[in-house]
mmCIF file of C-alpha atoms in Angstrom:
data_model
loop_
_atom_site.group_PDB
_atom_site.id
_atom_site.type_symbol
_atom_site.label_atom_id
_atom_site.label_comp_id
_atom_site.label_asym_id
_atom_site.label_seq_id
_atom_site.Cartn_x
_atom_site.Cartn_y
_atom_site.Cartn_z
ATOM 1 C CA MET A 1 144.426 173.415 -39.410
ATOM 2 C CA ARG A 2 142.540 176.788 -40.767
ATOM 3 C CA SER A 3 141.939 177.907 -37.198
ATOM 4 C CA SER A 4 145.669 176.898 -36.447
ATOM 5 C CA SER A 5 147.036 179.160 -38.933
ATOM 6 C CA ILE A 6 144.613 182.326 -38.301
ATOM 7 C CA TRP A 7 145.783 181.814 -34.273
ATOM 8 C CA THR A 8 149.909 181.951 -35.716
ATOM 9 C CA ALA A 9 149.475 184.325 -37.999
ATOM 10 C CA SER A 10 147.669 186.331 -35.057
ATOM 11 C CA ILE A 11 150.516 185.743 -32.804
ATOM 12 C CA LEU A 12 153.211 186.463 -35.222
ATOM 13 C CA LEU A 13 151.080 189.962 -35.952
ATOM 14 C CA GLY A 14 151.169 190.431 -32.072
ATOM 15 C CA LEU A 15 155.129 190.124 -31.788
ATOM 16 C CA VAL A 16 155.565 192.407 -34.650
ATOM 17 C CA ALA A 17 153.645 195.221 -33.024
ATOM 18 C CA VAL A 18 155.220 194.987 -29.569
ATOM 19 C CA ILE A 19 158.717 194.864 -31.734
ATOM 20 C CA GLN A 20 157.621 198.031 -33.828
ATOM 21 C CA LEU A 21 156.721 199.613 -30.489
ATOM 22 C CA ALA A 22 159.771 198.947 -28.984
ATOM 23 C CA ARG A 23 161.590 200.649 -31.895
ATOM 24 C CA ALA A 24 159.413 203.572 -31.880
ATOM 25 C CA GLN A 25 160.419 204.201 -28.051
ATOM 26 C CA GLU A 26 164.178 203.845 -28.558
ATOM 27 C CA TRP A 27 166.169 206.821 -28.348
ATOM 28 C CA PRO A 28 169.376 205.840 -27.459
ATOM 29 C CA GLN A 29 171.880 208.705 -28.127
ATOM 30 C CA TRP A 30 171.916 212.183 -29.349
ATOM 31 C CA ARG A 31 169.357 212.855 -32.306
ATOM 32 C CA GLY A 32 168.139 209.447 -31.955
ATOM 33 C CA PRO A 33 168.978 205.938 -33.495
ATOM 34 C CA LYS A 34 171.128 207.276 -36.336
ATOM 35 C CA ARG A 35 171.835 210.357 -34.978
ATOM 36 C CA ASP A 36 169.867 212.498 -37.627
ATOM 37 C CA GLY A 37 166.873 213.522 -35.883
ATOM 38 C CA VAL A 38 164.663 210.821 -37.715
ATOM 39 C CA VAL A 39 161.819 209.386 -35.496
ATOM 40 C CA VAL A 40 160.956 205.896 -36.321
ATOM 41 C CA GLY A 41 157.209 204.404 -36.014
ATOM 42 C CA PHE A 42 155.567 207.614 -34.882
ATOM 43 C CA ARG A 43 151.939 207.490 -36.080
ATOM 44 C CA GLU A 44 150.372 210.963 -36.421
ATOM 45 C CA PRO A 45 146.952 211.469 -34.693
ATOM 46 C CA THR A 46 143.737 211.934 -36.757
ATOM 47 C CA ALA A 47 143.335 214.904 -34.980
ATOM 48 C CA TRP A 48 146.002 217.022 -32.821
ATOM 49 C CA PRO A 49 144.604 217.961 -29.158
ATOM 50 C CA ALA A 50 144.217 221.411 -28.041
ATOM 51 C CA ALA A 51 146.459 220.577 -25.302
ATOM 52 C CA LEU A 52 148.839 217.858 -24.241
ATOM 53 C CA LYS A 53 148.405 215.774 -21.237
ATOM 54 C CA LEU A 54 151.027 215.463 -18.737
ATOM 55 C CA LYS A 55 152.131 212.234 -17.631
ATOM 56 C CA TRP A 56 154.716 212.737 -14.998
ATOM 57 C CA LYS A 57 157.273 215.532 -13.972
ATOM 58 C CA VAL A 58 160.409 215.204 -11.898
ATOM 59 C CA SER A 59 163.148 217.416 -10.561
ATOM 60 C CA VAL A 60 166.474 216.427 -12.428
ATOM 61 C CA GLY A 61 168.692 219.290 -12.169
ATOM 62 C CA GLU A 62 169.939 221.536 -14.584
ATOM 63 C CA GLY A 63 171.690 221.536 -17.736
ATOM 64 C CA HIS A 64 170.798 221.161 -21.673
ATOM 65 C CA SER A 65 171.785 217.372 -21.783
ATOM 66 C CA SER A 66 168.956 215.693 -23.856
ATOM 67 C CA PRO A 67 167.189 212.556 -22.179
ATOM 68 C CA VAL A 68 167.960 209.363 -23.802
ATOM 69 C CA VAL A 69 165.332 206.368 -24.116
ATOM 70 C CA ALA A 70 166.052 202.353 -24.166
ATOM 71 C CA SER A 71 165.058 199.532 -22.563
ATOM 72 C CA ASN A 72 161.839 201.142 -21.440
ATOM 73 C CA ARG A 73 163.941 203.437 -19.345
ATOM 74 C CA VAL A 74 164.839 207.056 -19.120
ATOM 75 C CA PHE A 75 168.515 208.367 -18.468
ATOM 76 C CA GLN A 76 168.883 211.803 -17.601
ATOM 77 C CA LEU A 77 172.674 213.706 -16.823
ATOM 78 C CA SER A 78 172.105 216.791 -14.813
ATOM 79 C CA ARG A 79 173.929 218.981 -12.470
ATOM 80 C CA GLN A 80 172.346 219.215 -8.906
ATOM 81 C CA GLY A 81 174.650 221.723 -6.840
ATOM 82 C CA SER A 82 178.150 220.782 -6.860
ATOM 83 C CA ARG A 83 177.609 217.390 -8.342
ATOM 84 C CA GLU A 84 177.124 215.924 -11.748
ATOM 85 C CA VAL A 85 174.058 213.236 -11.341
ATOM 86 C CA VAL A 86 173.009 210.625 -14.021
ATOM 87 C CA SER A 87 169.273 209.636 -13.212
ATOM 88 C CA CYS A 88 167.636 206.379 -14.643
ATOM 89 C CA PHE A 89 163.806 206.530 -14.674
ATOM 90 C CA ASP A 90 160.781 204.040 -15.788
ATOM 91 C CA LEU A 91 159.707 205.470 -18.939
ATOM 92 C CA ASP A 92 156.065 204.861 -18.077
ATOM 93 C CA SER A 93 155.879 206.079 -14.619
ATOM 94 C CA GLY A 94 158.466 208.607 -14.110
ATOM 95 C CA LYS A 95 159.525 206.366 -11.127
ATOM 96 C CA LEU A 96 163.453 206.848 -9.969
ATOM 97 C CA LEU A 97 165.074 203.645 -10.567
ATOM 98 C CA TRP A 98 168.864 204.603 -10.068
ATOM 99 C CA GLN A 99 171.027 207.420 -9.357
ATOM 100 C CA ASP A 100 174.827 208.236 -9.249
ATOM 101 C CA GLY A 101 176.620 211.245 -9.169
ATOM 102 C CA TYR A 102 180.543 212.989 -8.374
ATOM 103 C CA GLU A 103 181.532 216.329 -7.655
ATOM 104 C CA VAL A 104 182.439 218.885 -10.297
ATOM 105 C CA THR A 105 184.394 222.003 -10.420
ATOM 106 C CA TYR A 106 183.829 223.297 -13.775
ATOM 107 C CA ARG A 107 182.764 227.019 -13.298
ATOM 108 C CA MET A 108 182.018 229.218 -16.382
ATOM 109 C CA ALA A 109 184.182 232.110 -16.543
ATOM 110 C CA LEU A 110 181.976 235.640 -15.873
ATOM 111 C CA THR A 111 183.309 236.775 -19.330
ATOM 112 C CA THR A 112 182.410 233.998 -21.014
ATOM 113 C CA GLN A 113 178.509 233.893 -19.230
ATOM 114 C CA PHE A 114 178.172 237.409 -20.633
ATOM 115 C CA ILE A 115 178.869 236.034 -24.311
ATOM 116 C CA VAL A 116 176.532 232.913 -24.060
ATOM 117 C CA GLY A 117 173.627 234.439 -21.636
ATOM 118 C CA LYS A 118 171.624 232.345 -19.946
ATOM 119 C CA HIS A 119 173.487 229.127 -20.538
ATOM 120 C CA LYS A 120 174.958 227.915 -16.961
ATOM 121 C CA GLN A 121 177.266 225.350 -14.925
ATOM 122 C CA GLY A 122 175.170 222.230 -16.421
ATOM 123 C CA PRO A 123 176.003 219.493 -18.621
ATOM 124 C CA ARG A 124 175.240 219.961 -22.530
ATOM 125 C CA SER A 125 176.309 216.737 -24.033
ATOM 126 C CA THR A 126 173.818 214.063 -24.337
ATOM 127 C CA PRO A 127 174.522 210.390 -22.876
ATOM 128 C CA VAL A 128 174.649 207.521 -25.333
ATOM 129 C CA PHE A 129 173.610 204.056 -24.690
ATOM 130 C CA SER A 130 175.037 200.933 -26.314
ATOM 131 C CA SER A 131 175.000 196.955 -25.532
ATOM 132 C CA GLY A 132 173.626 197.544 -21.621
ATOM 133 C CA LYS A 133 176.081 200.210 -20.710
ATOM 134 C CA LEU A 134 175.346 203.996 -20.833
ATOM 135 C CA TYR A 135 178.213 206.420 -21.359
ATOM 136 C CA THR A 136 178.297 210.533 -20.049
ATOM 137 C CA LEU A 137 180.196 213.201 -20.810
ATOM 138 C CA GLY A 138 180.052 215.795 -18.452
ATOM 139 C CA VAL A 139 180.571 219.903 -18.916
ATOM 140 C CA GLY A 140 184.071 219.925 -17.525
ATOM 141 C CA GLY A 141 185.024 216.639 -19.511
ATOM 142 C CA VAL A 142 184.611 213.874 -17.098
ATOM 143 C CA LEU A 143 183.716 210.566 -18.864
ATOM 144 C CA SER A 144 181.877 207.868 -17.347
ATOM 145 C CA CYS A 145 180.796 204.209 -17.973
ATOM 146 C CA TYR A 146 177.768 202.718 -16.221
ATOM 147 C CA ASP A 147 176.138 199.339 -16.075
ATOM 148 C CA ALA A 148 172.615 200.764 -17.358
ATOM 149 C CA ALA A 149 170.344 198.177 -15.480
ATOM 150 C CA THR A 150 171.935 198.905 -12.069
ATOM 151 C CA GLY A 151 173.589 202.052 -11.894
ATOM 152 C CA LYS A 152 176.971 200.738 -11.162
ATOM 153 C CA ALA A 153 179.832 203.141 -12.242
ATOM 154 C CA LEU A 154 181.953 200.943 -14.219
ATOM 155 C CA TRP A 155 185.059 203.173 -14.748
ATOM 156 C CA ARG A 156 185.568 206.879 -15.360
ATOM 157 C CA LYS A 157 188.321 209.222 -16.677
ATOM 158 C CA ASP A 158 188.834 212.955 -16.363
ATOM 159 C CA PHE A 159 191.823 213.442 -18.542
ATOM 160 C CA LYS A 160 193.393 216.151 -16.228
ATOM 161 C CA ASP A 161 196.939 214.872 -16.719
ATOM 162 C CA GLN A 162 196.790 214.709 -20.392
ATOM 163 C CA PHE A 163 195.137 218.411 -20.850
ATOM 164 C CA LYS A 164 195.882 221.986 -19.192
ATOM 165 C CA ASN A 165 192.179 222.343 -19.695
ATOM 166 C CA THR A 166 189.576 219.389 -19.979
ATOM 167 C CA ALA A 167 186.783 221.475 -21.630
ATOM 168 C CA PRO A 168 186.423 224.074 -24.164
ATOM 169 C CA GLU A 169 185.440 227.715 -22.927
ATOM 170 C CA PHE A 170 181.856 227.607 -23.120
ATOM 171 C CA GLY A 171 182.091 223.989 -21.767
ATOM 172 C CA THR A 172 182.166 220.381 -23.087
ATOM 173 C CA ALA A 173 178.932 219.947 -25.421
ATOM 174 C CA MET A 174 180.102 217.167 -27.891
ATOM 175 C CA SER A 175 177.652 214.085 -27.493
ATOM 176 C CA PRO A 176 179.850 210.895 -27.688
ATOM 177 C CA LEU A 177 179.004 207.976 -30.110
ATOM 178 C CA VAL A 178 179.935 204.150 -30.074
ATOM 179 C CA GLU A 179 180.647 202.511 -33.361
ATOM 180 C CA ARG A 180 181.904 199.032 -33.569
ATOM 181 C CA GLY A 181 182.760 198.508 -29.923
ATOM 182 C CA LEU A 182 184.553 201.917 -29.853
ATOM 183 C CA LEU A 183 183.262 204.838 -27.910
ATOM 184 C CA ILE A 184 184.108 208.079 -29.802
ATOM 185 C CA VAL A 185 184.880 211.475 -27.916
ATOM 186 C CA HIS A 186 186.525 214.325 -28.336
ATOM 187 C CA VAL A 187 188.310 215.681 -24.766
ATOM 188 C CA GLY A 188 190.581 218.559 -23.893
ATOM 189 C CA GLY A 189 190.397 222.226 -24.443
ATOM 190 C CA ASP A 190 191.036 225.165 -26.013
ATOM 191 C CA LYS A 191 193.626 224.488 -29.299
ATOM 192 C CA GLN A 192 194.831 221.141 -27.360
ATOM 193 C CA GLY A 193 192.440 218.418 -27.603
ATOM 194 C CA ALA A 194 192.193 215.019 -28.633
ATOM 195 C CA LEU A 195 189.479 213.019 -30.625
ATOM 196 C CA MET A 196 189.921 209.668 -29.082
ATOM 197 C CA ALA A 197 188.452 206.159 -29.588
ATOM 198 C CA LEU A 198 188.461 203.982 -26.168
ATOM 199 C CA ASP A 199 187.320 200.414 -25.998
ATOM 200 C CA ALA A 200 183.510 200.880 -24.974
ATOM 201 C CA ALA A 201 184.188 197.871 -22.641
ATOM 202 C CA THR A 202 187.038 198.725 -20.810
ATOM 203 C CA GLY A 203 187.633 202.489 -21.229
ATOM 204 C CA ALA A 204 191.055 201.450 -22.745
ATOM 205 C CA VAL A 205 192.217 204.043 -25.409
ATOM 206 C CA LYS A 206 192.860 202.511 -28.915
ATOM 207 C CA TRP A 207 193.910 206.144 -30.650
ATOM 208 C CA GLN A 208 193.691 209.457 -30.476
ATOM 209 C CA TRP A 209 194.175 212.358 -33.037
ATOM 210 C CA ASN A 210 195.468 215.137 -31.632
ATOM 211 C CA GLY A 211 195.280 217.599 -34.478
ATOM 212 C CA ASP A 212 192.744 220.281 -33.119
ATOM 213 C CA GLY A 213 190.510 221.322 -29.797
ATOM 214 C CA PRO A 214 187.117 220.092 -29.402
ATOM 215 C CA GLY A 215 184.384 222.315 -30.842
ATOM 216 C CA TYR A 216 180.784 221.673 -29.745
ATOM 217 C CA ALA A 217 179.528 219.749 -32.427
ATOM 218 C CA SER A 218 178.914 216.120 -32.222
ATOM 219 C CA PRO A 219 180.364 213.328 -34.810
ATOM 220 C CA ILE A 220 178.592 211.150 -37.226
ATOM 221 C CA VAL A 221 180.139 208.172 -38.830
ATOM 222 C CA VAL A 222 179.036 207.612 -42.610
ATOM 223 C CA GLU A 223 180.675 205.238 -45.274
ATOM 224 C CA ILE A 224 181.900 206.661 -48.284
ATOM 225 C CA LYS A 225 183.006 205.149 -51.134
ATOM 226 C CA GLY A 226 183.546 202.004 -48.953
ATOM 227 C CA THR A 227 185.657 203.603 -46.372
ATOM 228 C CA TRP A 228 184.189 205.076 -42.689
ATOM 229 C CA HIS A 229 184.689 208.286 -41.460
ATOM 230 C CA ILE A 230 183.896 209.898 -38.279
ATOM 231 C CA ILE A 231 183.102 213.649 -39.693
ATOM 232 C CA THR A 232 182.886 216.264 -37.321
ATOM 233 C CA GLN A 233 183.790 220.043 -36.593
ATOM 234 C CA SER A 234 186.764 220.434 -34.157
ATOM 235 C CA GLN A 235 187.556 223.919 -32.392
ATOM 236 C CA SER A 236 188.526 225.481 -36.035
ATOM 237 C CA HIS A 237 188.231 222.657 -38.723
ATOM 238 C CA ILE A 238 185.777 220.296 -40.231
ATOM 239 C CA ILE A 239 187.248 217.266 -39.906
ATOM 240 C CA SER A 240 187.387 213.233 -41.181
ATOM 241 C CA ILE A 241 188.968 211.028 -39.220
ATOM 242 C CA TRP A 242 189.204 206.711 -40.081
ATOM 243 C CA PRO A 243 187.938 204.988 -37.532
ATOM 244 C CA ASN A 244 190.019 201.778 -38.245
ATOM 245 C CA ASN A 245 193.267 203.791 -36.592
ATOM 246 C CA GLY A 246 192.292 207.605 -36.153
ATOM 247 C CA GLY A 247 194.174 208.757 -39.139
ATOM 248 C CA LEU A 248 193.425 212.250 -40.671
ATOM 249 C CA LEU A 249 191.350 211.554 -44.151
ATOM 250 C CA TRP A 250 190.934 215.179 -44.941
ATOM 251 C CA GLN A 251 190.375 218.363 -43.267
ATOM 252 C CA LEU A 252 189.049 222.139 -44.028
ATOM 253 C CA PRO A 253 189.528 225.265 -42.323
ATOM 254 C CA PHE A 254 186.661 226.396 -40.368
ATOM 255 C CA THR A 255 185.900 228.979 -37.707
ATOM 256 C CA THR A 256 182.896 230.471 -36.781
ATOM 257 C CA GLU A 257 182.418 234.021 -34.369
ATOM 258 C CA TYR A 258 184.199 232.976 -31.066
ATOM 259 C CA GLU A 259 184.888 229.648 -32.221
ATOM 260 C CA GLN A 260 181.650 228.252 -31.904
ATOM 261 C CA ASN A 261 181.351 225.146 -34.256
ATOM 262 C CA ILE A 262 178.294 223.701 -32.693
ATOM 263 C CA VAL A 263 176.100 222.298 -35.742
ATOM 264 C CA THR A 264 175.938 218.253 -36.077
ATOM 265 C CA PRO A 265 176.018 217.742 -40.101
ATOM 266 C CA VAL A 266 173.483 215.576 -41.987
ATOM 267 C CA VAL A 267 174.326 212.969 -44.843
ATOM 268 C CA TYR A 268 172.452 213.369 -48.220
ATOM 269 C CA GLN A 269 173.255 210.852 -50.823
ATOM 270 C CA ASP A 270 177.221 211.716 -51.252
ATOM 271 C CA LEU A 271 176.833 214.931 -49.807
ATOM 272 C CA LEU A 272 177.770 216.334 -46.350
ATOM 273 C CA ILE A 273 175.922 219.304 -45.414
ATOM 274 C CA PHE A 274 177.255 221.755 -42.527
ATOM 275 C CA SER A 275 176.342 225.433 -41.084
ATOM 276 C CA GLY A 276 177.510 227.824 -38.514
ATOM 277 C CA ILE A 277 176.913 231.210 -37.365
ATOM 278 C CA ASN A 278 176.943 233.798 -40.044
ATOM 279 C CA LYS A 279 178.645 230.914 -42.348
ATOM 280 C CA GLY A 280 175.319 230.081 -44.297
ATOM 281 C CA VAL A 281 174.523 226.422 -44.885
ATOM 282 C CA PHE A 282 176.657 224.552 -47.709
ATOM 283 C CA ALA A 283 177.300 220.905 -48.728
ATOM 284 C CA LEU A 284 180.691 219.382 -49.435
ATOM 285 C CA ARG A 285 181.428 216.071 -51.757
ATOM 286 C CA PRO A 286 184.400 213.872 -50.157
ATOM 287 C CA SER A 287 186.334 212.359 -52.791
ATOM 288 C CA TYR A 288 188.938 209.918 -53.412
ATOM 289 C CA ARG A 289 191.795 210.540 -56.071
ATOM 290 C CA ASP A 290 195.602 209.404 -56.638
ATOM 291 C CA GLY A 291 195.187 208.025 -53.120
ATOM 292 C CA GLN A 292 194.244 210.682 -51.137
ATOM 293 C CA TRP A 293 191.075 212.149 -49.664
ATOM 294 C CA SER A 294 189.566 215.253 -50.016
ATOM 295 C CA ALA A 295 186.419 217.570 -50.165
ATOM 296 C CA GLU A 296 184.905 220.103 -52.506
ATOM 297 C CA MET A 297 182.165 222.169 -52.097
ATOM 298 C CA VAL A 298 178.849 221.630 -53.963
ATOM 299 C CA TRP A 299 176.893 224.528 -52.977
ATOM 300 C CA GLN A 300 176.386 227.186 -50.561
ATOM 301 C CA ASN A 301 173.021 229.139 -49.470
ATOM 302 C CA ASN A 302 173.889 232.683 -47.488
ATOM 303 C CA ASP A 303 170.370 233.257 -47.422
ATOM 304 C CA VAL A 304 169.802 231.167 -43.944
ATOM 305 C CA SER A 305 172.607 230.059 -41.372
ATOM 306 C CA MET A 306 172.383 228.084 -38.297
ATOM 307 C CA TYR A 307 173.869 228.394 -35.016
ATOM 308 C CA MET A 308 173.009 225.771 -32.366
ATOM 309 C CA ASN A 309 170.274 224.688 -34.805
ATOM 310 C CA SER A 310 171.548 221.248 -36.448
ATOM 311 C CA PRO A 311 169.074 220.230 -39.506
ATOM 312 C CA ILE A 312 166.823 217.421 -40.413
ATOM 313 C CA LEU A 313 166.338 216.053 -43.967
ATOM 314 C CA SER A 314 163.205 214.321 -45.428
ATOM 315 C CA GLY A 315 163.952 213.126 -48.932
ATOM 316 C CA ASN A 316 165.224 215.953 -50.440
ATOM 317 C CA LEU A 317 164.283 218.722 -48.330
ATOM 318 C CA LEU A 318 166.354 220.108 -45.771
ATOM 319 C CA PHE A 319 164.731 222.038 -43.002
ATOM 320 C CA GLY A 320 166.688 223.954 -40.126
ATOM 321 C CA LEU A 321 166.368 227.204 -37.665
ATOM 322 C CA SER A 322 168.107 230.348 -39.133
ATOM 323 C CA HIS A 323 169.827 232.475 -36.506
ATOM 324 C CA LYS A 324 169.014 235.352 -39.078
ATOM 325 C CA ASN A 325 165.757 237.546 -38.236
ATOM 326 C CA LYS A 326 165.641 236.436 -34.462
ATOM 327 C CA GLY A 327 164.894 232.830 -35.740
ATOM 328 C CA GLN A 328 163.507 231.889 -38.829
ATOM 329 C CA PHE A 329 162.493 228.286 -39.906
ATOM 330 C CA PHE A 330 163.516 227.558 -43.579
ATOM 331 C CA CYS A 331 163.584 224.817 -46.228
ATOM 332 C CA LEU A 332 165.997 224.041 -48.763
ATOM 333 C CA ASN A 333 166.536 221.529 -51.682
ATOM 334 C CA ALA A 334 169.425 219.539 -50.376
ATOM 335 C CA ALA A 335 170.614 218.669 -53.817
ATOM 336 C CA THR A 336 171.147 222.172 -55.138
ATOM 337 C CA GLY A 337 170.981 224.152 -51.922
ATOM 338 C CA GLN A 338 168.100 226.233 -53.370
ATOM 339 C CA THR A 339 165.745 228.277 -50.650
ATOM 340 C CA LEU A 340 162.162 226.986 -51.309
ATOM 341 C CA TRP A 341 160.658 228.785 -48.290
ATOM 342 C CA LYS A 342 161.301 230.660 -45.193
ATOM 343 C CA GLY A 343 159.140 230.993 -42.310
ATOM 344 C CA PRO A 344 157.648 233.589 -39.973
ATOM 345 C CA ALA A 345 160.542 235.578 -38.282
ATOM 346 C CA ARG A 346 161.383 236.093 -34.617
ATOM 347 C CA GLN A 347 161.006 232.308 -33.630
ATOM 348 C CA GLY A 348 163.726 232.071 -30.998
ATOM 349 C CA GLU A 349 167.559 231.676 -30.648
ATOM 350 C CA ASN A 350 167.184 227.939 -30.707
ATOM 351 C CA ALA A 351 164.849 225.035 -32.044
ATOM 352 C CA ALA A 352 165.717 221.616 -31.421
ATOM 353 C CA MET A 353 164.156 219.292 -34.091
ATOM 354 C CA VAL A 354 162.986 216.271 -35.019
ATOM 355 C CA ILE A 355 161.598 214.719 -37.827
ATOM 356 C CA ALA A 356 158.561 212.076 -37.728
ATOM 357 C CA GLY A 357 157.136 210.742 -41.068
ATOM 358 C CA GLN A 358 155.301 213.967 -42.502
ATOM 359 C CA VAL A 359 155.287 215.834 -39.582
ATOM 360 C CA MET A 360 158.423 218.023 -37.653
ATOM 361 C CA PHE A 361 158.648 218.836 -34.012
ATOM 362 C CA TRP A 362 160.520 221.915 -33.315
ATOM 363 C CA LEU A 363 161.267 222.610 -29.663
ATOM 364 C CA THR A 364 162.042 226.487 -29.562
ATOM 365 C CA ASN A 365 164.220 227.645 -26.334
ATOM 366 C CA ASP A 366 160.976 229.508 -25.241
ATOM 367 C CA ALA A 367 159.606 225.968 -24.254
ATOM 368 C CA GLU A 368 157.068 225.951 -27.331
ATOM 369 C CA LEU A 369 156.482 222.857 -29.159
ATOM 370 C CA ILE A 370 155.621 223.482 -32.604
ATOM 371 C CA VAL A 371 154.168 220.740 -34.891
ATOM 372 C CA ALA A 372 154.686 221.366 -38.663
ATOM 373 C CA ARG A 373 153.997 219.511 -41.734
ATOM 374 C CA VAL A 374 156.693 218.064 -43.973
ATOM 375 C CA SER A 375 156.466 220.454 -47.053
ATOM 376 C CA GLY A 376 158.401 221.952 -49.629
ATOM 377 C CA LYS A 377 155.975 224.338 -50.627
ATOM 378 C CA GLY A 378 155.898 226.331 -47.735
ATOM 379 C CA TYR A 379 155.417 226.574 -43.967
ATOM 380 C CA GLU A 380 152.917 225.098 -42.606
ATOM 381 C CA GLU A 381 152.338 225.006 -38.637
ATOM 382 C CA LEU A 382 150.150 222.184 -37.092
ATOM 383 C CA LYS A 383 149.776 222.671 -33.425
ATOM 384 C CA ARG A 384 151.661 224.867 -30.963
ATOM 385 C CA TYR A 385 152.137 223.709 -27.100
ATOM 386 C CA LYS A 386 153.623 224.821 -24.160
ATOM 387 C CA VAL A 387 155.789 222.292 -22.437
ATOM 388 C CA ALA A 388 157.536 224.048 -19.870
ATOM 389 C CA ASP A 389 157.950 226.953 -17.359
ATOM 390 C CA SER A 390 161.570 227.568 -18.137
ATOM 391 C CA GLU A 391 163.746 227.607 -21.269
ATOM 392 C CA THR A 392 164.716 224.455 -23.201
ATOM 393 C CA TRP A 393 167.499 223.990 -24.944
ATOM 394 C CA ALA A 394 167.611 219.741 -24.799
ATOM 395 C CA HIS A 395 166.207 217.829 -27.436
ATOM 396 C CA PRO A 396 162.588 216.780 -27.072
ATOM 397 C CA VAL A 397 162.246 212.660 -27.222
ATOM 398 C CA ILE A 398 159.328 211.161 -29.178
ATOM 399 C CA ALA A 399 158.517 207.900 -27.604
ATOM 400 C CA GLY A 400 155.410 206.419 -29.409
ATOM 401 C CA ASP A 401 152.720 208.750 -28.645
ATOM 402 C CA ARG A 402 154.663 210.418 -25.927
ATOM 403 C CA ILE A 403 157.090 213.494 -25.567
ATOM 404 C CA LEU A 404 159.874 213.679 -23.254
ATOM 405 C CA VAL A 405 160.909 217.386 -22.325
ATOM 406 C CA LYS A 406 163.960 218.529 -20.302
ATOM 407 C CA ASP A 407 163.606 222.255 -19.376
ATOM 408 C CA ASN A 408 166.181 224.099 -17.017
ATOM 409 C CA SER A 409 165.867 222.118 -13.986
ATOM 410 C CA THR A 410 162.663 219.393 -14.487
ATOM 411 C CA LEU A 411 162.150 216.340 -17.106
ATOM 412 C CA ALA A 412 158.643 215.599 -18.255
ATOM 413 C CA MET A 413 156.505 213.069 -20.131
ATOM 414 C CA TRP A 414 153.762 214.540 -21.846
ATOM 415 C CA GLY A 415 150.882 212.551 -24.023
ATOM 416 C CA LEU A 416 148.899 213.179 -27.020
ATOM 417 C CA GLU A 417 146.016 211.558 -25.352
#
């Protein structure tokens, strides 16, 4: 009986290890499982290697869409010539499993290209995987649903009959989410659009809020005082929408330069933390009084400010990259907004940030992957790796001890060993 018990315990421990490994490799949407940049199940190495090991690298096409990982597969949305293409690769080998595409007519205006510099015609939105389906939103506003196992296109919508412009000025960038059987997207263009909920299985529209055009931020869903809220930045507001029917719960005017509302908010206790170019970092507290929802400012910090970077949280520590001083990492007290430290200046235009236990991975737009310690006492860089030959605007994906990096035209898998 004793040996039987030991055998059973060993089997259970093995199953737990397999489940934990599978969870550690799942990254099914923008900024991870909970859309907050938090990596699950990462084990920090005893010593960081001098260099990362390239496991595989494939050409995929241009764009800033981040890869997503589910069921030991990698899904990537990109542009190849005149087509937007969805590719599915084996996570371990990089082997192409399926690919589908469609013609796309989106072209960024020359004046717009001057403003945004090197950002080109490829997609910016990150797909979402849910219940065996993959959903993509192209740079021109084309929404597609795929059978993730086979690559079969199940349905597609372009919204041309509904809106004069199907993408904002700098191209569609919001990343859709799936919540309780609803696919949430913000479609349309300048000053005319709809935050929309579709049946995730059929694509049928369930409700839509037409109060503002889309910004470039990606929404989150959060429960506040027993009520679910869809929180995001639209073209000129911060908004909260009720997922049950699309009703507006509350909104605040919010406009940044060139109407570039980009930052995905994070939730700290009962606070929602936002930022925008030259708008500082600030926290709002939603409340419900006398039958109405509202949101009030709790703190604001104008020492630092985020442009394209979205923040990450560890306990009561808030980390981000300020666009001030030509790119400067910082740490704030999330409860009070107090600046705890600011790192070296001139770190770049953007850093896509994720947090894994007591370390953070910061992928700058010049293809440097910075590993830093989670600390409220000061900037503590552990290692810096060069991971691409061209710019990197997409978020990295940490899959166990491997790191997926999308640059201007390729997707690479790097290993810590």
